[in-house]
């Protein structure tokens, strides 16, 4: 029996082109044009893989992905015009197995479809990390608590979010504006000096010597890095 | 004996007179000094009073004219002064009725917490910022701690926020609307290659041209998105240790078909094992923009050279073309948004590629980007940029 792929895409041109190309590759193809009908078709037809557009009318791609993920671990490849790293992270954290940014070529999509089919059995709970541990620093993501050498630290909400963002990107230099956007949100209106102030407060709590920090280092003119 | 007593009395009398005289003289001198001190004190008090009155008058004028709601708060978080705009927002404040806690005046826990943070954690004269929700609006709060109090200004940014959200949504929708048909075109082109009947040479040539034009459109759609990021004034970068050569090589391979189409050779000398600290995706694109331009402006059969040189803690990457060159006047202007050098160099594009490259290199990586050209016709031009070595 052929491997069945369900395409959920609202744009007729793209849906047809995708379907034709995947059929040429030897897959059986089902198509749906909105989130709700896609979800129902996925439940009824049990395809081997879903190609899911992120921006769909009504029930959007992220919601479809979240709902399906609760029910099964069938591979989902999300396609989207939104190519920012944040969008990809959101897509992947929602449970998508892969994220392909438009425009893409057929070769790339087919390669990703095949790779996702090979890894059909994802590790259980791979997407649900609840505890981060970096040497003597421990972060409980669910309880939003931080411990240093076993002693609980009292962090404000912003300090906690800032720390988690830095730790999740351990070894990566994050620009001030990026931290601003991630922690204070896209809508924040104002300068990025706020980041410096909160980094200072955070250092006072987690560094042995806040004036000579070893955990959160400053990369002059660019931003901050949580050292590995 | 009597005479002796008389003399003694006289001497004592003279002595007493002397002492009395001295006492009188001394007292008078003291009084003069006192009155002088008094006079100076009076003058100082008057000066202080004048200064105080001026400061008070300035403060009153300021609180009446300033557009933002401004609060001056005592260290115990009771209100000291409220600007007129603040009184419009929170109600009349009469200092004579006794101490009013800022929490009960503003009815905002957020403001109280922000002020407490400022009081406890800010350095003197350091401005802290926070967004505060008040009565369904979003305010940008700026607080500063001074010797004996805290000043807080609040400005309504709801409208600004609404407009920036609208712009973001517009760009996201636009990119979606552009990228979806472009993807469809690419997929349809891929489909044509798998047709049963082989294509004729002419058909293949036409398909190649459609593919190139599609790539150009995809490049433009990407540049419009990048521009939106620059316009937002934000530099969103994640810098990782990255091998320089593979990053550059992948862009060279991406653009090689374009170069081959025009019979342009790409001559690249890349270092082995050099690690740089970069946002790979964005620097890759910036380099891709430079290379794309170099290919675009080279005449058929020309050569594009890529070289690198290590200078202390940086590496300089250079892209040299044999195109028409750039006049001295335009060497710096080519990095401006929408700027296109003279028409001989103009061959389509948004005129954004170099502005984007500048943003990525300078704002995102603290590097430098510049162009060199002898200014003579067909002498070519070289674009250089620097990156931090990891």
Coordinates of C-alpha atoms in Angstrom, one line a residue:
Chain A
X1 CA 0.0 0.0 0.0
X2 CA 1.2 3.5 -0.9
X3 CA 2.3 5.9 1.8
X4 CA -0.6 8.4 2.2
X5 CA 0.1 12.1 2.7
X6 CA -2.6 14.6 3.7
X7 CA -2.0 18.2 2.5
X8 CA -3.9 20.9 4.4
X9 CA -3.4 24.2 2.4
X10 CA -5.8 26.9 1.6
X11 CA -4.1 28.2 -1.5
X12 CA -5.5 26.2 -4.5
X13 CA -2.5 26.7 -6.7
X14 CA 0.0 25.6 -4.1
X15 CA -2.2 22.7 -3.0
X16 CA -2.6 21.4 -6.5
X17 CA 1.1 21.8 -7.3
X18 CA 2.1 20.0 -4.1
X19 CA -0.3 17.2 -4.7
X20 CA 0.8 16.7 -8.3
X21 CA 4.4 16.6 -7.4
X22 CA 4.0 14.3 -4.4
X23 CA 1.9 11.9 -6.6
X24 CA 4.7 12.0 -9.1
X25 CA 7.0 10.9 -6.3
X26 CA 4.8 7.8 -5.8
X27 CA 2.8 8.9 -2.7
X28 CA -1.0 8.7 -2.3
X29 CA -2.3 12.2 -1.7
X30 CA -5.3 13.6 0.1
X31 CA -6.1 17.3 0.2
X32 CA -8.1 19.6 2.4
X33 CA -8.3 23.4 2.3
X34 CA -9.0 24.5 5.8
X35 CA -8.0 23.6 9.4
X36 CA -11.3 22.1 10.5
X37 CA -11.9 19.8 7.5
X38 CA -8.2 18.9 7.6
X39 CA -8.4 17.9 11.3
X40 CA -11.5 15.8 10.6
X41 CA -9.9 14.1 7.5
X42 CA -6.7 13.4 9.5
X43 CA -8.8 11.6 12.2
X44 CA -10.9 9.7 9.7
X45 CA -8.2 8.7 7.1
X46 CA -5.2 8.2 9.4
X47 CA -2.6 9.3 6.8
X48 CA 1.1 8.5 7.3
X49 CA 2.2 12.1 7.2
X50 CA 0.6 15.6 7.1
X51 CA 1.9 18.6 5.2
X52 CA 0.2 21.5 7.1
X53 CA 0.2 25.2 6.2
X54 CA 0.6 27.5 9.2
X55 CA -1.8 30.3 8.1
X56 CA -5.2 28.7 7.4
X57 CA -8.6 30.4 7.6
X58 CA -10.6 29.5 10.7
X59 CA -8.7 26.9 12.7
X60 CA -5.0 27.9 12.0
X61 CA -2.1 25.4 11.5
X62 CA -0.7 25.7 15.0
X63 CA -4.0 24.8 16.5
X64 CA -4.5 21.8 14.2
X65 CA -1.0 20.7 15.0
X66 CA -1.5 21.1 18.8
X67 CA -4.8 19.1 18.6
X68 CA -3.4 16.3 16.5
X69 CA -0.4 16.0 18.6
X70 CA -2.6 15.2 21.6
X71 CA -4.1 12.3 19.7
X72 CA -1.2 10.7 17.8
X73 CA 2.5 11.0 16.9
X74 CA 2.1 10.9 13.1
X75 CA 4.7 13.1 11.4
X76 CA 3.6 16.7 10.7
X77 CA 5.6 19.0 8.4
X78 CA 4.6 22.6 8.7
X79 CA 5.0 24.9 5.7
X80 CA 4.9 28.6 6.2
X81 CA 5.9 32.0 4.8
X82 CA 7.0 33.1 8.2
X83 CA 10.7 32.3 8.3
X84 CA 11.8 34.0 11.5
X85 CA 13.6 31.7 13.9
X86 CA 10.9 32.5 16.5
X87 CA 8.2 31.2 14.2
X88 CA 10.1 28.0 13.5
X89 CA 10.6 27.5 17.3
X90 CA 6.9 28.0 17.9
X91 CA 6.0 25.6 15.2
X92 CA 8.4 22.9 16.4
X93 CA 7.5 23.4 20.0
X94 CA 3.8 22.9 19.1
X95 CA 4.8 19.5 18.0
X96 CA 5.6 19.7 14.3
X97 CA 8.4 17.4 13.2
X98 CA 9.8 19.8 10.7
X99 CA 9.2 23.3 9.5
X100 CA 9.7 24.3 5.8
X101 CA 9.8 28.0 4.9
X102 CA 8.2 29.2 1.6
X103 CA 9.6 29.4 -1.0
X104 CA 10.9 25.9 -1.2
X105 CA 11.6 23.5 -4.0
X106 CA 10.1 20.1 -4.5
X107 CA 13.4 18.3 -3.9
X108 CA 13.7 19.9 -0.5
X109 CA 10.1 19.0 0.5
X110 CA 10.4 15.4 -0.7
X111 CA 13.7 15.0 1.2
X112 CA 12.0 16.3 4.4
X113 CA 8.9 14.1 3.9
X114 CA 11.1 11.0 3.6
X115 CA 13.3 12.0 6.6
X116 CA 10.1 12.5 8.7
X117 CA 8.7 9.1 7.7
X118 CA 12.0 7.5 8.7
X119 CA 11.8 9.0 12.1
X120 CA 8.2 8.0 12.5
X121 CA 8.4 7.2 16.2
X122 CA 9.5 10.3 18.1
X123 CA 10.8 9.9 21.6
X124 CA 8.1 10.2 24.2
X125 CA 8.1 13.6 26.0
X126 CA 10.9 14.9 23.8
X127 CA 9.0 18.2 23.6
X128 CA 8.4 18.6 27.3
X129 CA 11.5 19.6 29.1
X130 CA 10.6 20.8 32.5
X131 CA 13.9 21.1 34.3
X132 CA 17.0 22.9 33.2
X133 CA 20.3 22.2 35.0
X134 CA 23.5 24.1 34.5
X135 CA 26.2 23.1 37.0
X136 CA 24.8 24.3 40.4
X137 CA 22.0 26.3 38.9
X138 CA 18.6 24.6 38.5
X139 CA 15.5 26.0 36.8
X140 CA 12.1 24.4 37.3
X141 CA 10.2 25.6 34.2
X142 CA 6.8 24.5 35.4
X143 CA 7.0 25.8 39.0
X144 CA 9.0 28.9 37.8
X145 CA 11.5 28.4 40.6
X146 CA 15.3 28.8 40.5
X147 CA 17.8 27.2 42.8
X148 CA 21.5 28.0 43.2
X149 CA 23.4 25.3 45.0
X150 CA 20.2 24.0 46.4
X151 CA 19.0 27.4 47.7
X152 CA 16.0 29.0 46.2
X153 CA 16.5 32.4 44.5
X154 CA 13.8 35.0 44.4
X155 CA 13.5 36.2 40.8
X156 CA 10.9 38.6 39.4
X157 CA 8.9 37.4 36.4
X158 CA 11.0 39.3 34.0
X159 CA 14.3 38.1 35.5
X160 CA 13.0 34.5 35.3
X161 CA 12.0 34.8 31.7
X162 CA 15.3 36.5 30.8
X163 CA 17.3 33.8 32.5
X164 CA 15.3 31.0 30.8
X165 CA 15.8 32.7 27.4
X166 CA 19.6 32.9 28.0
X167 CA 19.9 29.4 29.3
X168 CA 17.9 27.9 26.5
X169 CA 20.4 29.5 24.1
X170 CA 23.5 28.6 26.2
X171 CA 26.7 29.5 24.3
X172 CA 24.8 31.8 21.8
X173 CA 25.2 35.6 21.9
X174 CA 21.7 37.1 21.9
X175 CA 21.4 40.7 20.8
X176 CA 19.7 43.2 23.3
X177 CA 16.8 43.7 20.9
X178 CA 16.3 40.0 20.5
X179 CA 16.1 39.6 24.3
X180 CA 13.8 42.6 24.4
X181 CA 11.5 41.0 21.9
X182 CA 11.5 37.6 23.5
X183 CA 11.1 38.7 27.1
X184 CA 9.1 41.9 26.9
X185 CA 7.3 41.0 23.7
X186 CA 6.9 42.3 20.1
X187 CA 4.7 45.1 21.3
X188 CA 7.2 46.7 23.7
X189 CA 7.7 50.4 22.9
X190 CA 11.0 51.7 24.3
X191 CA 14.7 51.5 24.4
X192 CA 16.7 48.3 25.1
X193 CA 18.5 49.7 28.2
X194 CA 15.9 47.9 30.2
X195 CA 17.7 44.6 29.2
X196 CA 20.9 45.9 30.7
X197 CA 19.2 46.8 34.0
X198 CA 17.6 43.4 34.3
X199 CA 20.8 41.6 33.4
X200 CA 22.5 43.6 36.3
X201 CA 19.8 42.5 38.7
X202 CA 20.0 38.9 37.5
X203 CA 23.8 38.9 38.0
X204 CA 23.4 40.2 41.5
X205 CA 21.4 37.0 42.2
X206 CA 23.2 34.3 40.3
X207 CA 26.8 35.5 40.1
X208 CA 29.4 35.0 42.9
X209 CA 30.9 38.3 41.9
X210 CA 28.4 40.4 39.9
X211 CA 31.1 42.9 38.8
X212 CA 33.1 40.0 37.2
X213 CA 30.3 37.8 35.8
X214 CA 31.2 34.3 34.6
X215 CA 27.8 32.9 33.8
X216 CA 26.2 35.8 31.9
X217 CA 28.9 37.6 29.9
X218 CA 28.6 40.8 28.0
X219 CA 29.6 40.8 24.3
X220 CA 30.3 44.5 23.8
X221 CA 28.2 46.3 21.3
X222 CA 26.1 43.2 20.6
X223 CA 24.4 41.6 23.6
X224 CA 24.8 38.8 26.2
X225 CA 25.7 35.1 26.3
X226 CA 25.1 32.4 28.9
X227 CA 28.4 30.6 29.0
X228 CA 28.6 26.9 28.5
Chain B
X1 CA 47.2 106.3 105.4
X2 CA 44.3 108.3 104.0
X3 CA 46.4 109.5 101.2
X4 CA 47.4 105.9 100.5
X5 CA 43.8 104.8 100.5
X6 CA 42.9 107.7 98.2
X7 CA 45.6 106.7 95.7
X8 CA 44.5 103.1 95.9
X9 CA 40.9 104.1 95.3
X10 CA 41.9 106.2 92.3
X11 CA 44.0 103.4 90.9
X12 CA 41.2 101.0 91.3
X13 CA 38.8 103.5 89.7
X14 CA 41.1 104.0 86.7
X15 CA 41.5 100.2 86.5
X16 CA 37.8 99.6 86.5
X17 CA 37.3 102.3 84.0
X18 CA 39.9 100.7 81.8
X19 CA 38.3 97.3 82.1
X20 CA 34.9 98.8 81.5
X21 CA 36.2 100.7 78.5
X22 CA 37.8 97.6 77.1
X23 CA 34.6 95.6 77.7
X24 CA 32.6 98.3 75.9
X25 CA 35.0 98.4 73.0
X26 CA 35.0 94.6 72.7
X27 CA 31.3 94.3 72.9
X28 CA 30.9 96.9 70.2
X29 CA 33.3 95.0 68.0
X30 CA 31.4 91.8 68.6
X31 CA 28.2 93.4 67.7
X32 CA 29.6 94.7 64.5
X33 CA 30.8 91.2 63.6
X34 CA 27.5 89.8 64.6
X35 CA 25.6 92.2 62.4
X36 CA 27.9 91.4 59.5
X37 CA 27.3 87.7 60.0
X38 CA 23.6 88.4 60.3
X39 CA 23.7 90.4 57.1
X40 CA 25.5 87.6 55.2
X41 CA 23.0 85.1 56.6
X42 CA 20.1 87.2 55.5
X43 CA 21.6 87.4 52.0
X44 CA 22.2 83.7 51.9
X45 CA 18.7 83.0 53.1
X46 CA 17.4 85.4 50.4
X47 CA 19.4 83.7 47.7
X48 CA 18.3 80.3 48.9
X49 CA 14.7 81.5 48.9
X50 CA 15.0 83.0 45.5
X51 CA 16.6 79.8 44.2
X52 CA 13.8 77.7 45.8
X53 CA 11.1 80.0 44.4
X54 CA 12.7 79.7 41.0
X55 CA 12.9 75.9 41.3
X56 CA 9.3 75.8 42.5
X57 CA 8.2 78.1 39.7
X58 CA 10.1 76.0 37.2
X59 CA 8.6 72.8 38.6
X60 CA 5.1 74.3 38.5
X61 CA 5.6 75.4 34.9
X62 CA 7.0 72.0 34.0
X63 CA 4.1 70.1 35.5
X64 CA 1.7 72.4 33.7
X65 CA 3.3 72.1 30.3
X66 CA 4.7 68.6 30.1
X67 CA 2.6 66.3 27.9
X68 CA 3.2 63.2 30.0
X69 CA 1.7 62.4 33.3
X70 CA 4.6 63.1 35.8
X71 CA 4.6 62.1 39.4
X72 CA 7.3 63.1 42.0
X73 CA 7.2 60.6 44.8
X74 CA 8.9 60.6 48.2
X75 CA 11.1 57.6 49.2
X76 CA 8.3 56.2 51.3
X77 CA 6.2 56.0 48.1
X78 CA 3.8 58.9 49.1
X79 CA 3.0 61.5 46.5
X80 CA 4.9 64.7 46.4
X81 CA 3.8 66.4 43.2
X82 CA 1.6 65.5 40.3
X83 CA 1.6 67.1 36.9
X84 CA -1.6 68.5 35.4
X85 CA -1.7 65.6 32.9
X86 CA -1.3 63.2 35.8
X87 CA -4.2 64.9 37.7
X88 CA -6.3 64.5 34.6
X89 CA -5.5 60.8 34.6
X90 CA -5.7 60.1 38.3
X91 CA -7.7 63.0 39.8
X92 CA -6.9 66.2 41.7
X93 CA -4.0 66.1 44.2
X94 CA -3.9 68.5 47.1
X95 CA -0.6 68.2 49.1
X96 CA -2.2 70.1 52.1
X97 CA -4.5 67.2 52.9
X98 CA -1.6 65.1 54.2
X99 CA 0.5 62.2 52.8
X100 CA -1.2 60.2 50.0
X101 CA 0.3 56.8 49.1
X102 CA 1.0 56.5 45.4
X103 CA -0.8 53.2 45.3
X104 CA -4.1 54.7 46.5
X105 CA -3.7 57.8 44.3
X106 CA -3.0 55.8 41.0
X107 CA -5.0 52.7 42.0
X108 CA -2.2 50.7 40.3
X109 CA -0.1 48.0 41.9
X110 CA 2.1 47.9 38.8
X111 CA 3.1 51.6 39.4
X112 CA 3.8 50.9 43.1
X113 CA 6.0 47.9 42.3
X114 CA 7.9 49.7 39.6
X115 CA 8.6 52.7 41.9
X116 CA 9.7 50.3 44.6
X117 CA 12.1 48.6 42.2
X118 CA 13.4 52.0 41.2
X119 CA 13.8 53.1 44.8
X120 CA 15.6 49.9 45.8
X121 CA 17.6 48.8 42.8
X122 CA 18.3 51.7 40.4
X123 CA 21.5 53.7 40.5
X124 CA 21.1 57.4 41.2
X125 CA 19.9 59.2 38.0
X126 CA 19.6 55.9 36.1
X127 CA 16.4 55.8 34.1
X128 CA 14.4 52.6 34.3
X129 CA 11.6 51.7 31.8
X130 CA 8.5 49.6 32.1
X131 CA 5.3 49.2 30.2
X132 CA 2.2 49.7 32.5
X133 CA -1.4 48.9 31.8
X134 CA -3.8 51.7 33.0
X135 CA -7.5 51.9 32.3
X136 CA -7.3 49.8 29.1
X137 CA -4.3 51.8 27.7
X138 CA -0.7 50.9 27.6
X139 CA 1.7 53.4 29.0
X140 CA 5.5 53.7 28.8
X141 CA 6.7 54.4 32.3
X142 CA 10.1 55.9 32.9
X143 CA 11.4 56.3 36.4
X144 CA 14.5 57.9 37.9
X145 CA 15.7 58.0 41.5
X146 CA 17.3 61.2 42.7
X147 CA 18.7 62.2 46.1
X148 CA 15.4 62.3 48.0
X149 CA 12.7 60.9 45.8
X150 CA 11.7 59.3 42.5
X151 CA 10.3 60.9 39.4
X152 CA 8.0 58.9 37.1
X153 CA 6.7 59.9 33.7
X154 CA 3.9 58.0 31.9
X155 CA 3.2 58.4 28.2
X156 CA 0.4 56.6 26.4
X157 CA 1.8 54.3 23.7
X158 CA -1.4 52.4 22.8
X159 CA -1.7 54.1 19.4
X160 CA 2.0 53.6 18.6
X161 CA 1.6 50.0 19.6
X162 CA -1.5 49.5 17.4
X163 CA 0.2 51.0 14.4
X164 CA 3.4 48.9 14.8
X165 CA 1.2 45.7 15.2
X166 CA -0.7 46.7 12.0
X167 CA 2.6 47.1 10.2
X168 CA 3.9 43.8 11.4
X169 CA 0.7 42.0 10.4
X170 CA 0.7 43.7 7.0
X171 CA 4.2 42.6 6.3
X172 CA 3.5 39.0 7.5
X173 CA 0.4 38.8 5.3
X174 CA 2.2 40.4 2.3
X175 CA 5.0 37.9 2.6
X176 CA 2.5 35.1 2.8
X177 CA 0.7 36.4 -0.3
X178 CA 4.0 36.8 -2.2
X179 CA 5.7 33.6 -1.1
X180 CA 2.8 31.2 -1.7
X181 CA 2.4 31.8 -5.4
X182 CA 6.2 31.9 -5.8
X183 CA 6.4 28.5 -4.2
X184 CA 3.7 27.3 -6.5
X185 CA 5.6 28.5 -9.5
X186 CA 8.8 26.7 -8.3
X187 CA 6.9 23.5 -7.7
X188 CA 5.2 23.7 -11.1
X189 CA 8.6 24.2 -12.7
X190 CA 9.9 21.1 -10.8
X191 CA 6.9 19.2 -12.2
X192 CA 7.8 20.1 -15.8
X193 CA 11.1 18.3 -15.4
X194 CA 9.3 15.0 -14.7
X195 CA 7.2 15.1 -17.9
X196 CA 7.1 12.0 -20.0
X197 CA 8.1 13.8 -23.2
X198 CA 11.6 15.3 -23.1
X199 CA 11.8 19.1 -23.5
X200 CA 13.3 20.7 -26.5
X201 CA 16.4 22.9 -26.0
X202 CA 14.4 26.0 -26.5
X203 CA 11.8 24.9 -23.9
X204 CA 14.6 24.2 -21.5
X205 CA 16.1 27.6 -22.1
X206 CA 12.8 29.3 -21.5
X207 CA 12.3 27.3 -18.3
X208 CA 15.7 28.3 -17.1
X209 CA 14.8 32.0 -17.6
X210 CA 11.5 31.5 -15.7
X211 CA 13.4 29.9 -12.9
X212 CA 15.9 32.8 -12.7
X213 CA 13.2 35.4 -12.7
X214 CA 11.4 33.5 -10.0
X215 CA 14.6 33.5 -7.9
X216 CA 14.8 37.3 -8.4
X217 CA 11.2 37.7 -7.1
X218 CA 12.0 35.5 -4.2
X219 CA 15.0 37.6 -3.4
X220 CA 12.9 40.7 -3.5
X221 CA 10.2 39.3 -1.3
X222 CA 13.0 38.4 1.2
X223 CA 14.4 41.9 1.0
X224 CA 11.1 43.5 1.8
X225 CA 10.8 41.3 4.9
X226 CA 14.3 42.2 6.0
X227 CA 13.6 45.9 5.4
X228 CA 10.6 45.6 7.7
X229 CA 12.9 44.3 10.4
X230 CA 15.3 47.2 9.9
X231 CA 12.5 49.7 9.9
X232 CA 11.3 48.4 13.2
X233 CA 14.6 49.7 14.6
X234 CA 15.3 46.3 16.1
X235 CA 18.4 44.2 15.6
X236 CA 17.3 40.6 16.2
X237 CA 20.4 38.4 16.1
X238 CA 21.7 35.1 17.6
X239 CA 25.4 34.8 17.2
X240 CA 27.0 31.3 17.3
X241 CA 30.5 30.0 16.6
X242 CA 30.3 29.2 12.9
X243 CA 32.8 27.9 10.4
X244 CA 33.4 30.8 7.9
X245 CA 34.1 28.8 4.7
X246 CA 31.1 26.5 4.6
X247 CA 28.8 29.5 5.3
X248 CA 30.3 31.5 2.3
X249 CA 30.5 28.4 0.2
X250 CA 26.8 27.6 0.5
X251 CA 26.0 31.1 -0.9
X252 CA 28.5 30.7 -3.7
X253 CA 26.8 27.4 -4.7
X254 CA 23.4 28.9 -4.4
X255 CA 24.4 31.7 -6.9
X256 CA 26.6 29.6 -9.1
X257 CA 23.8 28.8 -11.6
X258 CA 23.2 32.6 -12.0
X259 CA 26.9 33.1 -12.7
X260 CA 27.1 30.2 -15.1
X261 CA 24.2 31.5 -17.0
X262 CA 26.2 34.7 -17.7
X263 CA 29.5 32.8 -18.1
X264 CA 30.9 34.6 -15.1
X265 CA 33.7 32.7 -13.1
X266 CA 33.6 32.8 -9.3
X267 CA 37.2 32.6 -7.9
X268 CA 37.0 32.0 -4.1
X269 CA 40.0 31.8 -1.7
X270 CA 38.6 30.7 1.6
X271 CA 40.5 29.9 4.8
X272 CA 40.3 26.5 6.4
X273 CA 39.0 26.1 10.0
X274 CA 38.3 29.7 10.7
X275 CA 35.5 30.2 13.2
X276 CA 33.5 33.4 13.4
X277 CA 30.9 34.6 15.8
X278 CA 27.9 35.2 13.6
X279 CA 24.2 34.8 13.0
X280 CA 24.8 32.4 10.1
X281 CA 21.4 32.9 8.4
X282 CA 21.6 36.6 8.3
X283 CA 25.4 37.0 7.5
X284 CA 24.9 34.3 4.8
X285 CA 22.2 36.4 3.2
X286 CA 24.3 39.6 3.6
X287 CA 27.2 38.0 1.8
X288 CA 24.7 36.5 -0.7
X289 CA 23.5 40.1 -1.5
X290 CA 27.1 41.3 -2.2
X291 CA 27.8 38.3 -4.4
X292 CA 24.5 38.6 -6.2
X293 CA 25.3 42.2 -7.0
X294 CA 28.8 41.4 -8.1
X295 CA 27.4 38.8 -10.6
X296 CA 24.6 41.1 -11.7
X297 CA 27.0 44.0 -12.5
X298 CA 29.7 41.9 -14.2
X299 CA 29.7 41.8 -17.9
X300 CA 29.4 38.4 -19.6
X301 CA 32.6 36.3 -19.3
X302 CA 33.9 38.3 -16.4
X303 CA 35.2 37.2 -13.0
X304 CA 34.2 37.7 -9.4
X305 CA 36.9 37.2 -6.8
X306 CA 36.2 36.4 -3.1
X307 CA 39.1 36.7 -0.6
X308 CA 39.5 36.9 3.1
X309 CA 42.2 38.3 5.4
X310 CA 42.6 38.0 9.1
X311 CA 43.2 41.4 10.9
X312 CA 43.8 40.9 14.7
X313 CA 40.5 39.7 16.1
X314 CA 38.5 40.2 12.9
X315 CA 38.3 38.7 9.5
X316 CA 37.8 40.9 6.4
X317 CA 35.9 39.3 3.6
X318 CA 36.1 41.0 0.1
X319 CA 34.0 40.5 -3.0
X320 CA 35.6 42.0 -6.1
X321 CA 33.8 42.4 -9.4
X322 CA 34.9 43.7 -12.9
X323 CA 31.7 45.6 -13.4
X324 CA 31.3 49.3 -14.3
X325 CA 32.6 50.6 -10.9
X326 CA 31.1 53.2 -8.6
X327 CA 31.9 56.9 -8.6
X328 CA 33.6 58.3 -5.4
X329 CA 30.5 60.4 -4.7
X330 CA 28.3 57.2 -4.6
X331 CA 30.7 54.9 -2.6
X332 CA 29.0 55.7 0.7
X333 CA 25.5 56.4 -0.7
X334 CA 25.1 52.9 -2.1
X335 CA 24.4 51.6 1.4
X336 CA 21.4 53.9 1.8
X337 CA 17.9 52.4 1.6
X338 CA 16.4 52.4 -1.9
X339 CA 19.5 54.1 -3.3
X340 CA 20.5 52.9 -6.7
X341 CA 23.7 54.1 -8.2
X342 CA 23.6 55.5 -11.8
X343 CA 21.5 53.8 -14.3
X344 CA 24.4 51.9 -15.9
X345 CA 24.5 49.8 -12.7
X346 CA 20.8 49.6 -12.4
X347 CA 19.4 46.3 -13.4
X348 CA 16.3 45.6 -11.3
X349 CA 16.2 44.8 -7.6
X350 CA 14.7 46.7 -4.7
X351 CA 17.8 48.8 -3.9
X352 CA 17.7 47.3 -0.4
X353 CA 20.3 44.6 -0.5
X354 CA 23.2 46.7 0.6
X355 CA 21.2 48.6 3.3
X356 CA 20.3 45.2 4.7
X357 CA 23.9 43.9 4.5
X358 CA 25.0 47.1 6.4
X359 CA 22.4 46.6 9.1
X360 CA 23.4 42.9 9.6
X361 CA 27.1 43.6 9.7
X362 CA 27.2 46.8 11.7
X363 CA 24.2 46.7 14.0
X364 CA 24.2 42.9 14.5
X365 CA 27.9 42.1 14.6
X366 CA 29.7 45.3 15.4
X367 CA 31.6 45.0 12.1
X368 CA 32.2 47.4 9.3
X369 CA 31.1 47.3 5.6
X370 CA 32.4 49.6 2.9
X371 CA 33.0 49.8 -0.9
X372 CA 36.1 50.7 -2.9
X373 CA 36.3 51.6 -6.5
X374 CA 38.8 53.6 -8.5
X375 CA 35.9 55.5 -10.0
X376 CA 37.1 54.9 -13.6
X377 CA 34.7 53.3 -16.0
X378 CA 34.8 49.5 -16.0
X379 CA 37.4 49.4 -13.2
X380 CA 35.1 47.3 -11.1
X381 CA 34.4 47.6 -7.4
X382 CA 35.2 45.8 -4.2
X383 CA 32.9 45.4 -1.2
X384 CA 34.6 44.6 2.1
X385 CA 33.1 43.6 5.4
X386 CA 34.5 42.5 8.7
X387 CA 33.3 39.8 11.2
X388 CA 34.4 39.0 14.7
X389 CA 36.6 35.8 15.0
X390 CA 35.2 33.4 17.6

